[in-house]
Amino acid sequence: MRSPVDHAAVLRRYPNVCVIGAGVIGASWTALFLAHGLNVVVNDPQPNIETTLKGALLKIAPTLRELGLPHESLDRSLRFEPDLERAVAGADLVQENGPERPEWKQQLWARIENAVPKHALLLSSTQSPTRSRSTKLSARCRAY
């Protein structure tokens, strides 16, 4: 039998999150991280990403409310950083949600690994059936 997980302790280990790519999936991760009280830095090259993401957070808020999670003033712990290396520099957790282009992801992860703290948890949302088919991700990275 597994022992119960102390969710608050887990969240305390990863207070600073960097979300790379704030499309539909990235916006959802951003909302979830913010609802759990984490500090989130978003890195995304889309024009008007701040306005777009803040609009997405307003649309996601009713779902968070239904789940019993905080849903108001989510953007209080949100900031935007267009420079990837600066965005990940203080991250305890990196959640990547970029396009499914293997060469692009390989280059992205190489840049992330050069700038992210060694203790950081590296995660990737991918649509590919297997991690190895899409790209060689870092040994430190987990694809979900």
mmCIF file of C-alpha atoms in Angstrom:
data_model
loop_
_atom_site.group_PDB
_atom_site.id
_atom_site.type_symbol
_atom_site.label_atom_id
_atom_site.label_comp_id
_atom_site.label_asym_id
_atom_site.label_seq_id
_atom_site.Cartn_x
_atom_site.Cartn_y
_atom_site.Cartn_z
ATOM 1 C CA MET A 1 0.000 0.000 0.000
ATOM 2 C CA ARG A 2 1.333 3.413 -0.962
ATOM 3 C CA SER A 3 1.665 6.078 1.658
ATOM 4 C CA PRO A 4 -0.399 9.248 1.181
ATOM 5 C CA VAL A 5 1.172 12.054 -0.812
ATOM 6 C CA ASP A 6 1.686 15.383 0.918
ATOM 7 C CA HIS A 7 0.580 17.578 -1.991
ATOM 8 C CA ALA A 8 1.508 20.806 -0.206
ATOM 9 C CA ALA A 9 5.068 19.533 0.311
ATOM 10 C CA VAL A 10 5.338 18.631 -3.370
ATOM 11 C CA LEU A 11 4.179 22.108 -4.384
ATOM 12 C CA ARG A 12 6.659 23.719 -1.986
ATOM 13 C CA ARG A 13 9.506 21.947 -3.812
ATOM 14 C CA TYR A 14 8.534 23.610 -7.119
ATOM 15 C CA PRO A 15 7.398 27.178 -6.331
ATOM 16 C CA ASN A 16 8.820 28.729 -9.506
ATOM 17 C CA VAL A 17 7.513 27.395 -12.803
ATOM 18 C CA CYS A 18 8.373 28.281 -16.373
ATOM 19 C CA VAL A 19 5.763 27.447 -19.005
ATOM 20 C CA ILE A 20 7.157 27.410 -22.525
ATOM 21 C CA GLY A 21 4.429 27.767 -25.121
ATOM 22 C CA ALA A 22 1.125 29.239 -24.007
ATOM 23 C CA GLY A 23 -1.314 27.915 -26.577
ATOM 24 C CA VAL A 24 -4.312 25.900 -25.386
ATOM 25 C CA ILE A 25 -2.245 23.291 -23.549
ATOM 26 C CA GLY A 26 0.240 25.781 -22.131
ATOM 27 C CA ALA A 27 -2.559 28.095 -20.987
ATOM 28 C CA SER A 28 -4.196 25.188 -19.174
ATOM 29 C CA TRP A 29 -0.952 24.263 -17.407
ATOM 30 C CA THR A 30 -0.416 27.924 -16.534
ATOM 31 C CA ALA A 31 -3.891 28.170 -14.989
ATOM 32 C CA LEU A 32 -3.389 24.987 -12.977
ATOM 33 C CA PHE A 33 0.014 26.074 -11.665
ATOM 34 C CA LEU A 34 -1.317 29.526 -10.746
ATOM 35 C CA ALA A 35 -4.388 28.020 -9.053
ATOM 36 C CA HIS A 36 -2.020 26.035 -6.842
ATOM 37 C CA GLY A 37 -0.237 29.218 -5.780
ATOM 38 C CA LEU A 38 2.919 28.782 -7.841
ATOM 39 C CA ASN A 39 4.862 31.621 -9.467
ATOM 40 C CA VAL A 40 4.711 31.251 -13.239
ATOM 41 C CA VAL A 41 6.908 32.755 -15.936
ATOM 42 C CA VAL A 42 5.598 32.293 -19.473
ATOM 43 C CA ASN A 43 7.848 32.223 -22.510
ATOM 44 C CA ASP A 44 6.068 32.329 -25.867
ATOM 45 C CA PRO A 45 6.898 34.210 -29.058
ATOM 46 C CA GLN A 46 3.259 34.856 -30.028
ATOM 47 C CA PRO A 47 2.448 38.521 -30.528
ATOM 48 C CA ASN A 48 0.125 39.816 -27.812
ATOM 49 C CA ILE A 49 0.751 36.712 -25.673
ATOM 50 C CA GLU A 50 0.017 38.597 -22.455
ATOM 51 C CA THR A 51 -3.447 39.649 -23.612
ATOM 52 C CA THR A 52 -4.153 36.258 -25.169
ATOM 53 C CA LEU A 53 -3.126 34.295 -22.086
ATOM 54 C CA LYS A 54 -4.943 36.554 -19.645
ATOM 55 C CA GLY A 55 -8.089 36.073 -21.755
ATOM 56 C CA ALA A 56 -7.582 32.302 -21.655
ATOM 57 C CA LEU A 57 -7.227 32.412 -17.866
ATOM 58 C CA LEU A 58 -10.602 34.167 -17.621
ATOM 59 C CA LYS A 59 -12.153 31.413 -19.753
ATOM 60 C CA ILE A 60 -10.530 28.671 -17.655
ATOM 61 C CA ALA A 61 -11.547 30.217 -14.311
ATOM 62 C CA PRO A 62 -15.072 28.659 -14.184
ATOM 63 C CA THR A 63 -13.564 25.188 -14.587
ATOM 64 C CA LEU A 64 -11.093 25.859 -11.786
ATOM 65 C CA ARG A 65 -13.978 27.049 -9.611
ATOM 66 C CA GLU A 66 -15.915 23.836 -10.344
ATOM 67 C CA LEU A 67 -12.856 21.837 -9.323
ATOM 68 C CA GLY A 68 -12.708 23.722 -6.030
ATOM 69 C CA LEU A 69 -9.503 25.535 -6.937
ATOM 70 C CA PRO A 70 -8.738 29.233 -6.589
ATOM 71 C CA HIS A 71 -9.887 31.018 -9.723
ATOM 72 C CA GLU A 72 -9.719 34.752 -9.078
ATOM 73 C CA SER A 73 -6.759 37.081 -9.674
ATOM 74 C CA LEU A 74 -4.708 34.239 -11.096
ATOM 75 C CA ASP A 75 -2.401 36.626 -12.934
ATOM 76 C CA ARG A 76 -1.080 38.051 -9.665
ATOM 77 C CA SER A 77 1.803 35.493 -9.710
ATOM 78 C CA LEU A 78 2.226 35.550 -13.481
ATOM 79 C CA ARG A 79 4.936 37.224 -15.493
ATOM 80 C CA PHE A 80 6.171 37.051 -19.048
ATOM 81 C CA GLU A 81 9.751 36.720 -20.245
ATOM 82 C CA PRO A 82 10.499 36.711 -23.983
ATOM 83 C CA ASP A 83 14.109 35.544 -23.493
ATOM 84 C CA LEU A 84 14.134 31.755 -23.013
ATOM 85 C CA GLU A 85 17.329 31.589 -20.993
ATOM 86 C CA ARG A 86 16.140 34.290 -18.587
ATOM 87 C CA ALA A 87 12.716 32.633 -18.360
ATOM 88 C CA VAL A 88 14.108 29.288 -17.173
ATOM 89 C CA ALA A 89 17.021 30.643 -15.099
ATOM 90 C CA GLY A 90 15.145 30.576 -11.789
ATOM 91 C CA ALA A 91 12.743 27.738 -12.529
ATOM 92 C CA ASP A 92 12.179 24.786 -10.228
ATOM 93 C CA LEU A 93 9.948 23.226 -12.878
ATOM 94 C CA VAL A 94 9.837 23.728 -16.656
ATOM 95 C CA GLN A 95 6.706 22.703 -18.581
ATOM 96 C CA GLU A 96 7.293 22.703 -22.355
ATOM 97 C CA ASN A 97 4.312 22.842 -24.729
ATOM 98 C CA GLY A 98 5.914 23.716 -28.037
ATOM 99 C CA PRO A 99 5.137 22.585 -31.563
ATOM 100 C CA GLU A 100 5.654 18.929 -32.483
ATOM 101 C CA ARG A 101 8.756 19.523 -34.565
ATOM 102 C CA PRO A 102 11.576 17.174 -33.463
ATOM 103 C CA GLU A 103 14.523 19.303 -34.578
ATOM 104 C CA TRP A 104 13.008 22.398 -32.993
ATOM 105 C CA LYS A 105 12.415 20.538 -29.702
ATOM 106 C CA GLN A 106 15.980 19.210 -29.667
ATOM 107 C CA GLN A 107 17.328 22.731 -30.073
ATOM 108 C CA LEU A 108 14.905 24.073 -27.467
ATOM 109 C CA TRP A 109 15.864 21.463 -24.871
ATOM 110 C CA ALA A 110 19.568 22.069 -25.478
ATOM 111 C CA ARG A 111 19.026 25.750 -24.717
ATOM 112 C CA ILE A 112 16.900 24.982 -21.657
ATOM 113 C CA GLU A 113 19.444 22.576 -20.203
ATOM 114 C CA ASN A 114 22.211 25.145 -20.540
ATOM 115 C CA ALA A 115 20.248 27.732 -18.554
ATOM 116 C CA VAL A 116 18.007 25.893 -16.078
ATOM 117 C CA PRO A 117 19.125 25.093 -12.520
ATOM 118 C CA LYS A 118 20.305 21.496 -12.088
ATOM 119 C CA HIS A 119 17.541 20.698 -9.559
ATOM 120 C CA ALA A 120 14.711 21.711 -11.909
ATOM 121 C CA LEU A 121 12.081 19.193 -12.943
ATOM 122 C CA LEU A 122 11.755 19.191 -16.751
ATOM 123 C CA LEU A 123 8.412 18.216 -18.298
ATOM 124 C CA SER A 124 7.095 18.111 -21.846
ATOM 125 C CA SER A 125 3.557 17.851 -23.144
ATOM 126 C CA THR A 126 3.749 15.952 -26.379
ATOM 127 C CA GLN A 127 1.218 14.444 -28.735
ATOM 128 C CA SER A 128 3.658 11.845 -30.022
ATOM 129 C CA PRO A 129 2.964 8.221 -29.080
ATOM 130 C CA THR A 130 6.501 7.731 -27.842
ATOM 131 C CA ARG A 131 9.149 10.116 -26.746
ATOM 132 C CA SER A 132 11.817 8.462 -28.869
ATOM 133 C CA ARG A 133 9.775 8.734 -32.045
ATOM 134 C CA SER A 134 9.369 12.494 -31.818
ATOM 135 C CA THR A 135 12.746 13.589 -30.515
ATOM 136 C CA LYS A 136 15.530 12.734 -28.149
ATOM 137 C CA LEU A 137 14.585 14.641 -25.052
ATOM 138 C CA SER A 138 16.907 15.160 -22.169
ATOM 139 C CA ALA A 139 17.376 12.290 -19.772
ATOM 140 C CA ARG A 140 16.101 14.757 -17.147
ATOM 141 C CA CYS A 141 12.865 15.364 -19.076
ATOM 142 C CA ARG A 142 9.590 13.493 -18.746
ATOM 143 C CA ALA A 143 7.092 13.608 -21.625
ATOM 144 C CA TYR A 144 3.374 13.638 -20.740
#
